[in-house]
mmCIF file of C-alpha atoms and ligand atoms in Angstrom:
data_model
loop_
_atom_site.group_PDB
_atom_site.id
_atom_site.type_symbol
_atom_site.label_atom_id
_atom_site.label_comp_id
_atom_site.label_asym_id
_atom_site.label_seq_id
_atom_site.Cartn_x
_atom_site.Cartn_y
_atom_site.Cartn_z
ATOM 1 C CA MET A 5 -13.708 -13.694 9.779
ATOM 2 C CA LYS A 6 -12.284 -10.714 11.637
ATOM 3 C CA THR A 7 -10.179 -8.271 9.573
ATOM 4 C CA LEU A 8 -7.901 -5.508 10.643
ATOM 5 C CA ILE A 9 -6.303 -3.115 8.156
ATOM 6 C CA ILE A 10 -3.178 -1.359 9.350
ATOM 7 C CA TYR A 11 -2.100 1.721 7.217
ATOM 8 C CA LYS A 12 0.679 4.241 6.936
ATOM 9 C CA SER A 13 -0.034 7.219 4.925
ATOM 10 C CA TYR A 14 1.465 10.596 4.258
ATOM 11 C CA GLN A 15 -1.021 12.386 1.832
ATOM 12 C CA GLY A 16 -4.248 10.410 2.807
ATOM 13 C CA ASN A 17 -4.374 8.285 -0.207
ATOM 14 C CA THR A 18 -3.369 4.868 1.568
ATOM 15 C CA GLU A 19 -5.760 5.647 4.453
ATOM 16 C CA LYS A 20 -8.401 6.032 1.865
ATOM 17 C CA TYR A 21 -8.084 2.877 0.291
ATOM 18 C CA ALA A 22 -7.815 1.254 3.771
ATOM 19 C CA LYS A 23 -11.226 2.685 4.571
ATOM 20 C CA ALA A 24 -12.702 1.969 1.102
ATOM 21 C CA ILE A 25 -11.863 -1.547 1.546
ATOM 22 C CA ALA A 26 -13.171 -1.597 5.148
ATOM 23 C CA GLU A 27 -16.425 -0.332 4.168
ATOM 24 C CA ASN A 28 -17.014 -3.233 1.918
ATOM 25 C CA VAL A 29 -16.115 -6.186 4.063
ATOM 26 C CA HIS A 30 -16.842 -4.561 7.719
ATOM 27 C CA ALA A 31 -12.956 -4.452 8.688
ATOM 28 C CA ASP A 32 -11.361 -2.394 11.367
ATOM 29 C CA VAL A 33 -9.070 0.305 10.353
ATOM 30 C CA MET A 34 -5.840 1.367 12.374
ATOM 31 C CA LYS A 35 -3.158 3.853 11.748
ATOM 32 C CA LEU A 36 0.530 2.015 12.055
ATOM 33 C CA SER A 37 1.408 1.827 15.711
ATOM 34 C CA ARG A 38 2.616 -0.426 18.407
ATOM 35 C CA LYS A 39 -0.929 -0.650 19.349
ATOM 36 C CA ALA A 40 -2.345 -1.675 16.058
ATOM 37 C CA LEU A 41 0.381 -4.464 15.876
ATOM 38 C CA ARG A 42 -0.533 -5.767 19.249
ATOM 39 C CA ALA A 43 -4.234 -5.883 18.170
ATOM 40 C CA THR A 44 -3.287 -8.224 14.954
ATOM 41 C CA LYS A 45 -3.611 -10.962 17.616
ATOM 42 C CA LYS A 46 -7.457 -10.831 17.604
ATOM 43 C CA TYR A 47 -7.752 -11.099 13.847
ATOM 44 C CA ASP A 48 -7.742 -13.524 11.302
ATOM 45 C CA THR A 49 -6.941 -11.603 8.234
ATOM 46 C CA ILE A 50 -4.390 -8.660 8.387
ATOM 47 C CA ILE A 51 -4.087 -6.122 5.602
ATOM 48 C CA PHE A 52 -1.058 -3.918 5.859
ATOM 49 C CA GLY A 53 -1.017 -0.679 3.324
ATOM 50 C CA GLY A 54 1.957 1.597 3.157
ATOM 51 C CA TRP A 55 2.549 4.471 0.742
ATOM 52 C CA VAL A 56 5.937 4.335 -1.317
ATOM 53 C CA ARG A 57 8.784 6.618 -1.029
ATOM 54 C CA GLY A 58 11.779 6.060 -3.313
ATOM 55 C CA GLY A 59 10.634 2.559 -4.071
ATOM 56 C CA VAL A 60 10.136 1.625 -0.265
ATOM 57 C CA ILE A 61 6.834 0.750 0.992
ATOM 58 C CA GLN A 62 6.762 2.903 4.233
ATOM 59 C CA GLY A 63 6.114 1.097 7.481
ATOM 60 C CA LEU A 64 6.343 -2.348 5.930
ATOM 61 C CA ASP A 65 9.227 -3.336 7.886
ATOM 62 C CA ASN A 66 7.750 -2.617 11.028
ATOM 63 C CA PHE A 67 4.883 -4.838 9.851
ATOM 64 C CA LEU A 68 6.965 -7.664 8.750
ATOM 65 C CA ALA A 69 8.849 -7.620 12.138
ATOM 66 C CA ILE A 70 5.689 -9.327 13.719
ATOM 67 C CA TYR A 71 5.567 -11.715 10.895
ATOM 68 C CA ASP A 72 6.331 -14.878 12.743
ATOM 69 C CA SER A 73 3.447 -14.008 15.354
ATOM 70 C CA LEU A 74 0.904 -14.011 12.055
ATOM 71 C CA GLU A 75 1.053 -17.784 11.495
ATOM 72 C CA GLY A 76 -1.830 -19.349 10.394
ATOM 73 C CA LYS A 77 -3.572 -15.656 9.514
ATOM 74 C CA ASN A 78 -4.276 -14.470 6.015
ATOM 75 C CA ILE A 79 -1.865 -11.483 5.196
ATOM 76 C CA ILE A 80 -2.335 -8.945 2.492
ATOM 77 C CA VAL A 81 -0.126 -6.216 1.646
ATOM 78 C CA TYR A 82 -0.747 -3.289 -0.557
ATOM 79 C CA SER A 83 1.387 -0.220 -1.601
ATOM 80 C CA VAL A 84 0.159 3.211 -2.811
ATOM 81 C CA GLY A 85 2.537 5.038 -5.183
ATOM 82 C CA MET A 86 2.055 7.511 -8.040
ATOM 83 C CA SER A 87 3.620 5.303 -10.701
ATOM 84 C CA PHE A 88 1.122 3.448 -12.880
ATOM 85 C CA PRO A 89 1.129 -0.237 -11.697
ATOM 86 C CA THR A 90 2.922 -2.389 -14.334
ATOM 87 C CA LYS A 91 4.363 -5.959 -14.116
ATOM 88 C CA SER A 92 7.950 -4.710 -13.989
ATOM 89 C CA GLY A 93 7.219 -2.195 -11.507
ATOM 90 C CA ARG A 94 5.376 -4.842 -9.216
ATOM 91 C CA ALA A 95 8.275 -6.946 -9.531
ATOM 92 C CA ASP A 96 10.630 -4.393 -8.538
ATOM 93 C CA LEU A 97 8.698 -3.383 -5.521
ATOM 94 C CA ILE A 98 8.636 -7.034 -4.651
ATOM 95 C CA SER A 99 12.340 -7.373 -4.578
ATOM 96 C CA ARG A 100 13.064 -4.028 -3.227
ATOM 97 C CA ASN A 101 10.854 -4.605 -0.429
ATOM 98 C CA LEU A 102 11.925 -8.373 0.067
ATOM 99 C CA LEU A 103 8.325 -9.188 -0.027
ATOM 100 C CA ASP A 104 9.194 -12.562 -2.158
ATOM 101 C CA LEU A 105 10.669 -13.767 1.432
ATOM 102 C CA TYR A 106 7.085 -13.640 2.959
ATOM 103 C CA HIS A 107 3.813 -15.621 2.317
ATOM 104 C CA VAL A 108 1.604 -12.625 1.419
ATOM 105 C CA ARG A 109 -0.621 -11.409 -1.209
ATOM 106 C CA PHE A 110 0.472 -8.197 -2.798
ATOM 107 C CA TYR A 111 -1.534 -5.644 -4.475
ATOM 108 C CA GLN A 112 -0.091 -2.426 -6.234
ATOM 109 C CA PHE A 113 -2.243 0.638 -5.740
ATOM 110 C CA ARG A 114 -1.914 3.949 -7.669
ATOM 111 C CA GLY A 115 -2.430 7.067 -5.634
ATOM 112 C CA SER A 116 -2.544 10.820 -6.019
ATOM 113 C CA PHE A 117 0.353 13.208 -5.829
ATOM 114 C CA ASP A 118 0.508 16.988 -5.024
ATOM 115 C CA TYR A 119 3.823 18.508 -5.224
ATOM 116 C CA HIS A 120 2.701 21.532 -3.705
ATOM 117 C CA LYS A 121 1.112 20.077 -0.707
ATOM 118 C CA LEU A 122 4.365 18.629 0.263
ATOM 119 C CA LYS A 123 6.211 20.037 3.299
ATOM 120 C CA PHE A 124 9.984 20.394 3.774
ATOM 121 C CA PRO A 125 12.011 18.302 3.488
ATOM 122 C CA GLN A 126 9.926 15.954 1.185
ATOM 123 C CA ASN A 127 9.346 18.830 -1.240
ATOM 124 C CA ILE A 128 13.120 19.433 -1.801
ATOM 125 C CA MET A 129 13.809 15.508 -2.195
ATOM 126 C CA MET A 130 10.974 15.205 -4.645
ATOM 127 C CA ARG A 131 12.047 18.026 -6.793
ATOM 128 C CA LYS A 132 15.737 16.749 -6.706
ATOM 129 C CA SER A 133 14.473 13.125 -7.480
ATOM 130 C CA ILE A 134 12.584 14.315 -10.458
ATOM 131 C CA GLU A 135 15.275 16.488 -11.854
ATOM 132 C CA LEU A 136 17.456 13.593 -11.773
ATOM 133 C CA MET A 137 15.175 11.361 -13.389
ATOM 134 C CA LEU A 138 14.737 13.832 -16.123
ATOM 135 C CA LYS A 139 18.566 14.212 -16.468
ATOM 136 C CA ASP A 140 19.233 10.453 -16.667
ATOM 137 C CA PRO A 141 16.113 8.856 -17.870
ATOM 138 C CA SER A 142 17.682 5.219 -17.315
ATOM 139 C CA LEU A 143 16.812 5.877 -13.520
ATOM 140 C CA ALA A 144 13.037 5.907 -14.580
ATOM 141 C CA PRO A 145 12.869 3.998 -17.797
ATOM 142 C CA GLU A 146 9.182 3.395 -17.884
ATOM 143 C CA SER A 147 8.397 7.171 -16.950
ATOM 144 C CA ASP A 148 7.345 9.875 -19.750
ATOM 145 C CA PRO A 149 9.664 12.912 -19.132
ATOM 146 C CA GLN A 150 6.715 15.210 -19.979
ATOM 147 C CA ALA A 151 4.503 13.229 -17.318
ATOM 148 C CA LEU A 152 7.471 13.614 -14.890
ATOM 149 C CA SER A 153 7.918 17.457 -15.201
ATOM 150 C CA SER A 154 4.322 18.172 -14.956
ATOM 151 C CA LEU A 155 4.362 16.454 -11.571
ATOM 152 C CA LEU A 156 5.915 19.793 -10.251
ATOM 153 C CA ASP A 157 3.243 21.941 -11.949
ATOM 154 C CA ARG A 158 -0.185 20.094 -11.500
ATOM 155 C CA PRO A 159 -1.616 17.241 -8.988
ATOM 156 C CA LEU A 160 -2.039 14.048 -10.378
ATOM 157 C CA GLU A 161 -5.323 12.546 -9.201
ATOM 158 C CA TYR A 162 -5.959 9.195 -9.272
ATOM 159 C CA TYR A 163 -8.311 6.500 -7.367
ATOM 160 C CA ASP A 164 -8.073 2.683 -8.466
ATOM 161 C CA GLN A 165 -11.603 1.422 -7.793
ATOM 162 C CA GLU A 166 -10.729 -1.640 -9.844
ATOM 163 C CA LYS A 167 -7.986 -2.559 -7.444
ATOM 164 C CA VAL A 168 -10.392 -1.927 -4.272
ATOM 165 C CA ASP A 169 -13.056 -4.206 -5.864
ATOM 166 C CA ARG A 170 -10.451 -7.060 -6.464
ATOM 167 C CA VAL A 171 -8.988 -6.944 -3.017
ATOM 168 C CA VAL A 172 -12.791 -6.750 -1.771
ATOM 169 C CA SER A 173 -13.407 -10.019 -3.621
ATOM 170 C CA VAL A 174 -10.458 -11.922 -2.484
ATOM 171 C CA LEU A 175 -11.559 -11.055 1.045
ATOM 172 C CA HIS A 176 -15.012 -12.405 0.542
ATOM 173 C CA VAL A 177 -13.389 -15.642 -0.877
ATOM 174 C CA LEU A 178 -11.366 -15.779 2.264
ATOM 175 C CA GLU A 179 -14.373 -15.035 4.563
ATOM 176 C CA ARG A 180 -16.182 -18.080 2.776
ATOM 177 C CA GLU A 181 -13.173 -20.387 3.434
ATOM 178 C CA GLU A 182 -13.028 -19.246 6.957
ATOM 179 C CA SER A 183 -16.819 -20.060 7.791
ATOM 180 C CA GLN A 184 -16.344 -23.417 5.899
ATOM 181 C CA LYS A 185 -13.364 -24.245 8.123
ATOM 182 C CA GLU A 186 -15.539 -23.239 11.367
ATOM 183 C CA THR A 187 -18.328 -25.672 9.841
ATOM 184 C CA ASN A 188 -16.105 -28.485 9.472
ATOM 185 C CA LYS A 189 -14.759 -28.044 12.982
ATOM 186 C CA GLN A 190 -18.320 -28.413 14.486
HETATM 187 C C1 FMN B 2 9.423 12.119 -1.092
HETATM 188 C C2 FMN B 2 8.503 11.141 -1.921
HETATM 189 C C3 FMN B 2 8.928 10.077 -2.847
HETATM 190 C C4 FMN B 2 7.945 9.171 -3.417
HETATM 191 N N1 FMN B 2 8.765 8.219 -4.001
HETATM 192 C C5 FMN B 2 7.638 7.440 -4.667
HETATM 193 C C6 FMN B 2 8.320 6.151 -5.688
HETATM 194 O O1 FMN B 2 9.257 5.953 -5.346
HETATM 195 N N2 FMN B 2 7.256 5.555 -6.425
HETATM 196 C C7 FMN B 2 5.935 5.908 -6.402
HETATM 197 O O2 FMN B 2 5.016 5.307 -7.077
HETATM 198 N N3 FMN B 2 5.605 7.156 -5.809
HETATM 199 C C8 FMN B 2 6.357 7.732 -4.759
HETATM 200 N N4 FMN B 2 5.779 8.781 -4.302
HETATM 201 C C9 FMN B 2 4.263 9.424 -4.709
HETATM 202 C C10 FMN B 2 3.368 8.828 -3.308
HETATM 203 O O3 FMN B 2 3.751 7.434 -3.029
HETATM 204 C C11 FMN B 2 2.046 8.974 -3.624
HETATM 205 O O4 FMN B 2 1.861 10.347 -3.506
HETATM 206 C C12 FMN B 2 1.049 8.215 -2.574
HETATM 207 O O5 FMN B 2 -0.181 8.753 -3.211
HETATM 208 C C13 FMN B 2 1.345 8.651 -1.342
HETATM 209 O O6 FMN B 2 0.532 8.105 -0.683
HETATM 210 P P1 FMN B 2 -0.348 8.650 0.786
HETATM 211 O O7 FMN B 2 -1.148 9.669 0.065
HETATM 212 O O8 FMN B 2 -0.877 7.532 1.561
HETATM 213 O O9 FMN B 2 0.667 9.144 1.711
HETATM 214 C C14 FMN B 2 6.679 9.785 -3.572
HETATM 215 C C15 FMN B 2 6.181 10.854 -2.956
HETATM 216 C C16 FMN B 2 7.041 11.607 -2.119
HETATM 217 C C17 FMN B 2 6.619 12.535 -1.464
#
């Protein structure tokens, strides 16, 4: 089975996860680009990973634009955001990003966040959204105000090894299924 991982990353976490998955399944890894989207033709399994900005999985719309050309392939999508993955957070991401309209497996990863490494205009946008959430907690019902305000002072470091392992084991199952299909054809 040939696997391609396409990612869109801003601070490097989504790229790190793409590379960690690839190491365990011998997949090729490419940054999101027209060339990467064209390359999907040559693979059986495509993984798309995008970082989350304001609830939107970045680059996902570009990836889903070629969805029809991926018929018959296994498709996995993962998002990387700073919020702790919860059932309702997952449901929000799915509906906000219209993922329920597509036949894809979806995984929500948690990444790191360092306010002081953000450049203009992301730093201003981020400060404004944190201030808004602190003023009106109904905007971020699952966030702890103390944790939210600390995001402006110190970096949040997170790496979800368990989720990487889960995606890798799903890929191993798909690999076995694909090789069974090949054997049945012969
Ligand atoms: C402008 C901005 C908006 C963000 N919005 C969200 C968000 O809505 N939800 C979330 O979980 N994380 C959000 N984050 C956090 C990033 O998704 C997180 O830092 C992630 O690890 C970035 O992935 P990357 O390192 O691949 O760029 C935001 C970060 C920035 C800079």
